[in-house]
């Protein structure tokens, strides 16, 4: 979470597009929430201003200038992997850069080529 | 740099925020800011359980910026020692306070009815706490608040158990399950305020003065942490890696320190737990080490065949010492059950173990009988009896358990047995009988803990090199170490990483945040913080010349050499001179 945020020139987790939470209590382990680069992205389909477009290689790209902050994309993401930038009132969406992978010392997350 | 302080008044159910930038610039954060806020907010000679005793939480300028700066400092007046209470906790507490936008939180007053606080960013809510008051298990309280409050993944849930509600002087505050503000009775201060829990969350952004330089320094620290062999050990075995080495050098307090080696230590060692019970490893937020170790304990139901429950139970070196060797328990399953009970009730495991050890010896010597213990025959290694005693202690069933709930210093003043009551400045001893430096550290440290001046580390150097230090050299080293640790605990960095966060690296790491320090200026601030703590303690009646020295530490040989009363008294005089001259 912190690596993702750092990639975009800030500290903390406010603008992170990866999120880790417990599976109902720390004793039950953790869930990694991150965009799974849907083939037919539901977030993109519900965007009323076409601010989201398909990214080459998977995922979506946000055009902030078109976004009106309606949050429909957040609600449409079935797995809850679109987060919210409360200061700018815009979604925070993974760009699949892989920066976070460099800061996961236990190889929980990794980047791999898909066919 | 965090600079905002959230003030909460439980009596009037009001909150407000003040920007104290200059204050943070001068005192850094963490311990530095906390002691100054305590000085401001705590009236002289206040009873720790009265509403006027404030609770201060403080984080540091590196929190959420650099790895392993993951702890929160709590300061308050301790119900256990009647003096400065300082306790540190990891988990997600520091990140949550930072993301909510605060550098410190001050909680004053007391509620008339049970309450819990929900701090979400700029808003603080006073929520009804009656339904979760008097709940048998602190795990359950956590589970309920998890469902009721937002912020999953980056929030902290601090709560007390029944020990805190019953005002046991060494009740702890459990956070996120498995991490604690363990020592010196913060849980009882919560209980005195009718404050059952605090949930904190937020999503404030944290800008940087120089993001490119920041990323570079970050990488340097991150790589150094991962490359460090001590970090690897803490990751693999956790702090319980210390059981075998300390036992081998005969520094592991056993059966109330009648001995310093435990013949069955191997069975409760970090290696044994990792092999037979380790179920999960966890990390505090923003820490790549993940030293937190959870054992999976499978226990059958009494009446139902082939029906089991599996519990996750946290273990650490100190808790293994206190509820293992110190009371002679060597069966790891029984030890885990004791740890689970202590976690559920919200007690400090170290003080509980030392209290039970003192009580066992007091019964052995006939100072107390089964009349006092409510029918229990306390015997070394008999965990079932200890489990019953812990319940009676928290339920405060009679005068004996009420006295024991105030710590061994107090209990031994009523029932005798002071010479084997292992408390230093009123706080029960941690698990290091390495030598004179360790015990001096417990006596003179501002929180009477092995984490103050790391005396055990000086002793270990003496053991390895066979080179003795003069009392003058030894006290000098102890005070220098404690002064420097004020900087680490103001930043607030986990002490495991003290070998990595050296002055030059700290100075370098400050720059991208827009702050400049020199090694001299940092060291001067460290001394200033130590002086402020010492002055607060003296204000509240602390006197180095009046400290009680438990005879038992002089009777049981320590690996760094015999400890004499004369050497301790001489050292205390020197320390007083040095601290006064700071």
Tab-separated table of N, CA and C in Angstrom, chain B residues 255-370:
chain	number	residue	atom	x	y	z
B	255	UNK	N	11.653	-19.934	37.875
B	255	UNK	CA	10.989	-20.106	39.174
B	255	UNK	C	11.312	-18.941	40.110
B	256	UNK	N	10.810	-17.806	39.726
B	256	UNK	CA	11.007	-16.563	40.496
B	256	UNK	C	12.483	-16.246	40.730
B	257	UNK	N	13.276	-16.560	39.735
B	257	UNK	CA	14.723	-16.274	39.757
B	257	UNK	C	15.457	-16.997	40.899
B	258	UNK	N	14.909	-18.135	41.300
B	258	UNK	CA	15.713	-18.966	42.209
B	258	UNK	C	16.912	-19.481	41.433
B	259	UNK	N	16.689	-19.627	40.132
B	259	UNK	CA	17.761	-20.045	39.228
B	259	UNK	C	17.711	-19.145	37.989
B	260	UNK	N	18.755	-19.214	37.172
B	260	UNK	CA	18.730	-18.436	35.936
B	260	UNK	C	18.894	-19.335	34.717
B	261	UNK	N	18.616	-20.601	34.926
B	261	UNK	CA	18.516	-21.480	33.753
B	261	UNK	C	17.411	-22.499	33.990
B	262	UNK	N	16.731	-22.822	32.919
B	262	UNK	CA	15.546	-23.662	33.008
B	262	UNK	C	15.871	-24.971	32.300
B	263	UNK	N	15.808	-26.064	33.059
B	263	UNK	CA	16.246	-27.349	32.499
B	263	UNK	C	15.381	-27.783	31.308
B	264	UNK	N	14.182	-27.231	31.219
B	264	UNK	CA	13.308	-27.636	30.108
B	264	UNK	C	13.104	-26.499	29.089
B	265	UNK	N	14.057	-25.573	29.056
B	265	UNK	CA	13.915	-24.400	28.183
B	265	UNK	C	13.725	-24.787	26.718
B	266	UNK	N	14.400	-25.843	26.319
B	266	UNK	CA	14.322	-26.251	24.903
B	266	UNK	C	12.869	-26.440	24.447
B	267	UNK	N	12.033	-26.962	25.360
B	267	UNK	CA	10.634	-27.245	25.004
B	267	UNK	C	9.817	-25.985	24.740
B	268	UNK	N	10.255	-24.850	25.306
B	268	UNK	CA	9.508	-23.599	25.096
B	268	UNK	C	10.347	-22.588	24.299
B	269	UNK	N	11.306	-23.112	23.559
B	269	UNK	CA	12.187	-22.223	22.777
B	269	UNK	C	11.499	-21.759	21.499
B	270	UNK	N	12.032	-20.719	20.905
B	270	UNK	CA	11.509	-20.230	19.629
B	270	UNK	C	11.535	-21.317	18.563
B	271	UNK	N	12.609	-22.121	18.607
B	271	UNK	CA	12.750	-23.196	17.616
B	271	UNK	C	11.619	-24.213	17.784
B	272	UNK	N	11.331	-24.586	19.054
B	272	UNK	CA	10.287	-25.586	19.302
B	272	UNK	C	8.910	-25.052	18.892
B	273	UNK	N	8.635	-23.798	19.221
B	273	UNK	CA	7.336	-23.221	18.839
B	273	UNK	C	7.207	-23.146	17.318
B	274	UNK	N	8.299	-22.734	16.651
B	274	UNK	CA	8.246	-22.606	15.186
B	274	UNK	C	7.989	-23.973	14.543
B	275	UNK	N	8.626	-24.991	15.092
B	275	UNK	CA	8.502	-26.330	14.509
B	275	UNK	C	7.107	-26.924	14.742
B	276	UNK	N	6.593	-26.790	15.941
B	276	UNK	CA	5.373	-27.528	16.289
B	276	UNK	C	4.082	-26.715	16.296
B	277	UNK	N	4.183	-25.394	16.408
B	277	UNK	CA	2.950	-24.628	16.600
B	277	UNK	C	2.766	-23.429	15.676
B	278	UNK	N	3.837	-22.969	15.031
B	278	UNK	CA	3.712	-21.710	14.278
B	278	UNK	C	2.610	-21.812	13.229
B	279	UNK	N	1.656	-20.870	13.336
B	279	UNK	CA	0.528	-20.893	12.405
B	279	UNK	C	0.556	-19.726	11.438
B	280	UNK	N	1.141	-18.615	11.860
B	280	UNK	CA	1.136	-17.423	11.036
B	280	UNK	C	2.216	-16.459	11.498
B	281	UNK	N	2.740	-15.703	10.544
B	281	UNK	CA	3.618	-14.601	10.918
B	281	UNK	C	2.969	-13.317	10.443
B	282	UNK	N	3.092	-12.285	11.231
B	282	UNK	CA	2.453	-11.013	10.888
B	282	UNK	C	3.458	-9.885	11.030
B	283	UNK	N	3.108	-8.763	10.418
B	283	UNK	CA	3.948	-7.574	10.545
B	283	UNK	C	3.115	-6.415	11.061
B	284	UNK	N	3.758	-5.498	11.740
B	284	UNK	CA	3.108	-4.222	12.021
B	284	UNK	C	2.998	-3.480	10.683
B	285	UNK	N	2.102	-2.512	10.600
B	285	UNK	CA	1.947	-1.764	9.358
B	285	UNK	C	3.271	-1.088	9.007
B	286	UNK	N	3.689	-1.243	7.758
B	286	UNK	CA	4.901	-0.599	7.242
B	286	UNK	C	6.186	-1.189	7.824
B	287	UNK	N	6.174	-2.490	8.084
B	287	UNK	CA	7.395	-3.150	8.550
B	287	UNK	C	7.629	-4.395	7.710
B	288	UNK	N	8.802	-4.504	7.064
B	288	UNK	CA	9.049	-5.681	6.231
B	288	UNK	C	9.538	-6.902	7.022
B	289	UNK	N	9.717	-6.750	8.331
B	289	UNK	CA	10.326	-7.842	9.093
B	289	UNK	C	9.311	-8.915	9.479
B	290	UNK	N	8.179	-8.503	9.966
B	290	UNK	CA	7.127	-9.405	10.448
B	290	UNK	C	7.631	-10.366	11.516
B	291	UNK	N	7.881	-9.805	12.681
B	291	UNK	CA	8.386	-10.602	13.812
B	291	UNK	C	7.260	-11.211	14.629
B	292	UNK	N	6.012	-10.818	14.367
B	292	UNK	CA	4.904	-11.295	15.210
B	292	UNK	C	4.607	-12.749	14.859
B	293	UNK	N	4.665	-13.594	15.863
B	293	UNK	CA	4.467	-15.026	15.636
B	293	UNK	C	3.218	-15.519	16.349
B	294	UNK	N	2.379	-16.212	15.601
B	294	UNK	CA	1.148	-16.760	16.173
B	294	UNK	C	1.209	-18.280	16.143
B	295	UNK	N	0.916	-18.863	17.278
B	295	UNK	CA	0.864	-20.326	17.353
B	295	UNK	C	-0.565	-20.779	17.094
B	296	UNK	N	-0.709	-21.885	16.399
B	296	UNK	CA	-2.037	-22.480	16.209
B	296	UNK	C	-2.182	-23.600	17.233
B	297	UNK	N	-3.107	-23.407	18.150
B	297	UNK	CA	-3.301	-24.421	19.190
B	297	UNK	C	-4.638	-25.127	18.965
B	298	UNK	N	-4.551	-26.427	18.739
B	298	UNK	CA	-5.758	-27.214	18.489
B	298	UNK	C	-6.162	-27.888	19.806
B	299	UNK	N	-7.367	-27.556	20.255
B	299	UNK	CA	-7.809	-28.176	21.522
B	299	UNK	C	-9.147	-28.867	21.317
B	300	UNK	N	-9.286	-30.074	21.880
B	300	UNK	CA	-10.552	-30.798	21.717
B	300	UNK	C	-11.640	-30.248	22.646
B	301	UNK	N	-12.871	-30.352	22.223
B	301	UNK	CA	-13.994	-30.035	23.118
B	301	UNK	C	-14.113	-31.160	24.141
B	302	UNK	N	-14.587	-30.806	25.324
B	302	UNK	CA	-14.608	-31.790	26.407
B	302	UNK	C	-15.527	-32.977	26.122
B	303	UNK	N	-16.722	-32.717	25.606
B	303	UNK	CA	-17.723	-33.771	25.538
B	303	UNK	C	-17.948	-34.338	24.138
B	304	UNK	N	-17.422	-33.679	23.140
B	304	UNK	CA	-17.734	-34.059	21.761
B	304	UNK	C	-16.528	-34.737	21.120
B	305	UNK	N	-16.616	-36.005	20.721
B	305	UNK	CA	-15.444	-36.625	20.093
B	305	UNK	C	-15.161	-36.040	18.691
B	306	UNK	N	-13.904	-35.979	18.341
B	306	UNK	CA	-13.459	-35.473	17.027
B	306	UNK	C	-13.972	-34.063	16.731
B	307	UNK	N	-14.075	-33.244	17.767
B	307	UNK	CA	-14.550	-31.872	17.567
B	307	UNK	C	-13.516	-30.947	18.210
B	308	UNK	N	-12.915	-30.100	17.385
B	308	UNK	CA	-11.797	-29.293	17.872
B	308	UNK	C	-12.031	-27.824	17.594
B	309	UNK	N	-11.396	-26.990	18.403
B	309	UNK	CA	-11.287	-25.581	18.021
B	309	UNK	C	-9.803	-25.257	17.889
B	310	UNK	N	-9.484	-24.426	16.893
B	310	UNK	CA	-8.092	-24.043	16.690
B	310	UNK	C	-7.967	-22.557	16.963
B	311	UNK	N	-7.116	-22.217	17.909
B	311	UNK	CA	-6.941	-20.814	18.273
B	311	UNK	C	-5.577	-20.326	17.827
B	312	UNK	N	-5.538	-19.065	17.441
B	312	UNK	CA	-4.260	-18.428	17.122
B	312	UNK	C	-3.820	-17.652	18.359
B	313	UNK	N	-2.630	-17.930	18.832
B	313	UNK	CA	-2.162	-17.304	20.070
B	313	UNK	C	-0.766	-16.718	19.855
B	314	UNK	N	-0.626	-15.461	20.225
B	314	UNK	CA	0.641	-14.765	19.988
B	314	UNK	C	1.663	-15.123	21.070
B	315	UNK	N	2.902	-15.349	20.655
B	315	UNK	CA	3.973	-15.568	21.640
B	315	UNK	C	5.186	-14.715	21.310
B	316	UNK	N	5.877	-14.304	22.346
B	316	UNK	CA	7.102	-13.515	22.236
B	316	UNK	C	8.077	-14.000	23.310
B	317	UNK	N	9.304	-13.523	23.230
B	317	UNK	CA	10.272	-13.938	24.252
B	317	UNK	C	9.779	-13.603	25.660
B	318	UNK	N	9.402	-12.333	25.852
B	318	UNK	CA	9.063	-11.893	27.204
B	318	UNK	C	7.885	-12.660	27.787
B	319	UNK	N	6.918	-12.963	26.944
B	319	UNK	CA	5.743	-13.672	27.465
B	319	UNK	C	6.083	-15.136	27.764
B	320	UNK	N	6.988	-15.701	26.967
B	320	UNK	CA	7.424	-17.087	27.240
B	320	UNK	C	8.203	-17.143	28.558
B	321	UNK	N	9.038	-16.130	28.765
B	321	UNK	CA	9.786	-16.071	30.033
B	321	UNK	C	8.812	-15.966	31.221
B	322	UNK	N	7.876	-15.012	31.108
B	322	UNK	CA	7.059	-14.681	32.284
B	322	UNK	C	6.070	-15.795	32.644
B	323	UNK	N	5.445	-16.379	31.621
B	323	UNK	CA	4.443	-17.408	31.910
B	323	UNK	C	4.981	-18.810	31.629
B	324	UNK	N	6.291	-18.874	31.340
B	324	UNK	CA	6.951	-20.162	31.141
B	324	UNK	C	7.974	-20.389	32.240
B	325	UNK	N	9.232	-20.034	31.958
B	325	UNK	CA	10.300	-20.369	32.907
B	325	UNK	C	10.087	-19.733	34.284
B	326	UNK	N	9.572	-18.527	34.322
B	326	UNK	CA	9.433	-17.827	35.609
B	326	UNK	C	8.483	-18.558	36.561
B	327	UNK	N	7.520	-19.300	36.010
B	327	UNK	CA	6.640	-20.091	36.893
B	327	UNK	C	6.822	-21.599	36.614
B	328	UNK	N	7.902	-21.913	35.920
B	328	UNK	CA	8.277	-23.317	35.723
B	328	UNK	C	7.423	-24.093	34.737
B	329	UNK	N	6.655	-23.406	33.895
B	329	UNK	CA	5.790	-24.115	32.947
B	329	UNK	C	6.599	-24.475	31.694
B	330	UNK	N	6.671	-25.763	31.392
B	330	UNK	CA	7.481	-26.179	30.244
B	330	UNK	C	6.649	-26.860	29.153
B	331	UNK	N	5.393	-27.133	29.430
B	331	UNK	CA	4.559	-27.737	28.393
B	331	UNK	C	4.071	-26.614	27.479
B	332	UNK	N	4.501	-26.607	26.203
B	332	UNK	CA	4.153	-25.470	25.344
B	332	UNK	C	2.642	-25.268	25.179
B	333	UNK	N	1.879	-26.349	25.204
B	333	UNK	CA	0.428	-26.200	25.061
B	333	UNK	C	-0.162	-25.493	26.279
B	334	UNK	N	0.327	-25.867	27.452
B	334	UNK	CA	-0.171	-25.227	28.679
B	334	UNK	C	0.250	-23.753	28.698
B	335	UNK	N	1.454	-23.512	28.257
B	335	UNK	CA	1.950	-22.127	28.199
B	335	UNK	C	1.080	-21.296	27.250
B	336	UNK	N	0.723	-21.875	26.122
B	336	UNK	CA	-0.119	-21.149	25.167
B	336	UNK	C	-1.499	-20.852	25.761
B	337	UNK	N	-2.014	-21.789	26.545
B	337	UNK	CA	-3.321	-21.533	27.175
B	337	UNK	C	-3.231	-20.350	28.149
B	338	UNK	N	-2.124	-20.273	28.875
B	338	UNK	CA	-1.931	-19.137	29.787
B	338	UNK	C	-1.849	-17.820	29.008
B	339	UNK	N	-1.103	-17.842	27.901
B	339	UNK	CA	-0.969	-16.633	27.079
B	339	UNK	C	-2.329	-16.205	26.527
B	340	UNK	N	-3.123	-17.185	26.144
B	340	UNK	CA	-4.440	-16.902	25.586
B	340	UNK	C	-5.343	-16.245	26.637
B	341	UNK	N	-5.277	-16.754	27.852
B	341	UNK	CA	-6.118	-16.216	28.933
B	341	UNK	C	-5.723	-14.772	29.257
B	342	UNK	N	-4.420	-14.550	29.309
B	342	UNK	CA	-3.914	-13.214	29.617
B	342	UNK	C	-4.332	-12.216	28.530
B	343	UNK	N	-4.307	-12.675	27.275
B	343	UNK	CA	-4.728	-11.828	26.139
B	343	UNK	C	-6.235	-11.546	26.231
B	344	UNK	N	-6.999	-12.574	26.536
B	344	UNK	CA	-8.457	-12.407	26.600
B	344	UNK	C	-8.858	-11.433	27.704
B	345	UNK	N	-8.150	-11.492	28.829
B	345	UNK	CA	-8.515	-10.639	29.968
B	345	UNK	C	-7.838	-9.273	29.919
B	346	UNK	N	-6.794	-9.153	29.085
B	346	UNK	CA	-6.122	-7.860	28.931
B	346	UNK	C	-5.180	-7.535	30.072
B	347	UNK	N	-4.312	-8.496	30.397
B	347	UNK	CA	-3.291	-8.269	31.426
B	347	UNK	C	-1.924	-8.122	30.776
B	348	UNK	N	-1.013	-7.441	31.470
B	348	UNK	CA	0.376	-7.449	31.026
B	348	UNK	C	0.958	-8.813	31.391
B	349	UNK	N	1.402	-9.560	30.396
B	349	UNK	CA	1.869	-10.925	30.636
B	349	UNK	C	3.096	-10.944	31.551
B	350	UNK	N	3.980	-9.960	31.409
B	350	UNK	CA	5.213	-9.967	32.213
B	350	UNK	C	4.872	-9.794	33.695
B	351	UNK	N	4.100	-8.754	34.000
B	351	UNK	CA	3.755	-8.527	35.410
B	351	UNK	C	2.944	-9.688	35.973
B	352	UNK	N	2.050	-10.256	35.160
B	352	UNK	CA	1.225	-11.372	35.641
B	352	UNK	C	2.105	-12.561	36.012
B	353	UNK	N	3.048	-12.900	35.139
B	353	UNK	CA	3.933	-14.036	35.405
B	353	UNK	C	4.769	-13.812	36.658
B	354	UNK	N	5.311	-12.605	36.789
B	354	UNK	CA	6.157	-12.304	37.955
B	354	UNK	C	5.306	-12.306	39.234
B	355	UNK	N	4.079	-11.826	39.132
B	355	UNK	CA	3.176	-11.818	40.297
B	355	UNK	C	2.865	-13.259	40.720
B	356	UNK	N	2.593	-14.116	39.751
B	356	UNK	CA	2.302	-15.521	40.077
B	356	UNK	C	3.534	-16.211	40.658
B	357	UNK	N	4.701	-15.865	40.131
B	357	UNK	CA	5.946	-16.465	40.635
B	357	UNK	C	6.170	-16.057	42.089
B	358	UNK	N	5.957	-14.776	42.376
B	358	UNK	CA	6.121	-14.313	43.766
B	358	UNK	C	5.112	-15.024	44.678
B	359	UNK	N	3.857	-15.129	44.222
B	359	UNK	CA	2.811	-15.751	45.034
B	359	UNK	C	3.148	-17.223	45.312
B	360	UNK	N	3.700	-17.909	44.305
B	360	UNK	CA	4.051	-19.322	44.479
B	360	UNK	C	5.115	-19.470	45.561
B	361	UNK	N	6.126	-18.625	45.478
B	361	UNK	CA	7.193	-18.723	46.477
B	361	UNK	C	6.688	-18.296	47.866
B	362	UNK	N	5.811	-17.299	47.877
B	362	UNK	CA	5.254	-16.844	49.163
B	362	UNK	C	4.455	-17.985	49.812
B	363	UNK	N	3.763	-18.766	48.998
B	363	UNK	CA	3.005	-19.901	49.546
B	363	UNK	C	3.957	-21.027	49.983
B	364	UNK	N	4.991	-21.237	49.192
B	364	UNK	CA	6.009	-22.240	49.564
B	364	UNK	C	6.609	-21.919	50.927
B	365	UNK	N	6.824	-20.645	51.168
B	365	UNK	CA	7.493	-20.226	52.408
B	365	UNK	C	6.500	-20.013	53.546
B	366	UNK	N	5.229	-20.229	53.290
B	366	UNK	CA	4.216	-20.121	54.345
B	366	UNK	C	3.773	-18.695	54.657
B	367	UNK	N	4.149	-17.741	53.804
B	367	UNK	CA	3.715	-16.355	54.049
B	367	UNK	C	2.226	-16.182	53.743
B	368	UNK	N	1.755	-16.989	52.800
B	368	UNK	CA	0.321	-17.013	52.507
B	368	UNK	C	-0.131	-18.471	52.499
B	369	UNK	N	-1.395	-18.671	52.749
B	369	UNK	CA	-1.916	-20.041	52.783
B	369	UNK	C	-3.037	-20.162	51.741
B	370	UNK	N	-3.707	-21.298	51.750
B	370	UNK	CA	-4.818	-21.463	50.802
B	370	UNK	C	-5.985	-20.537	51.155
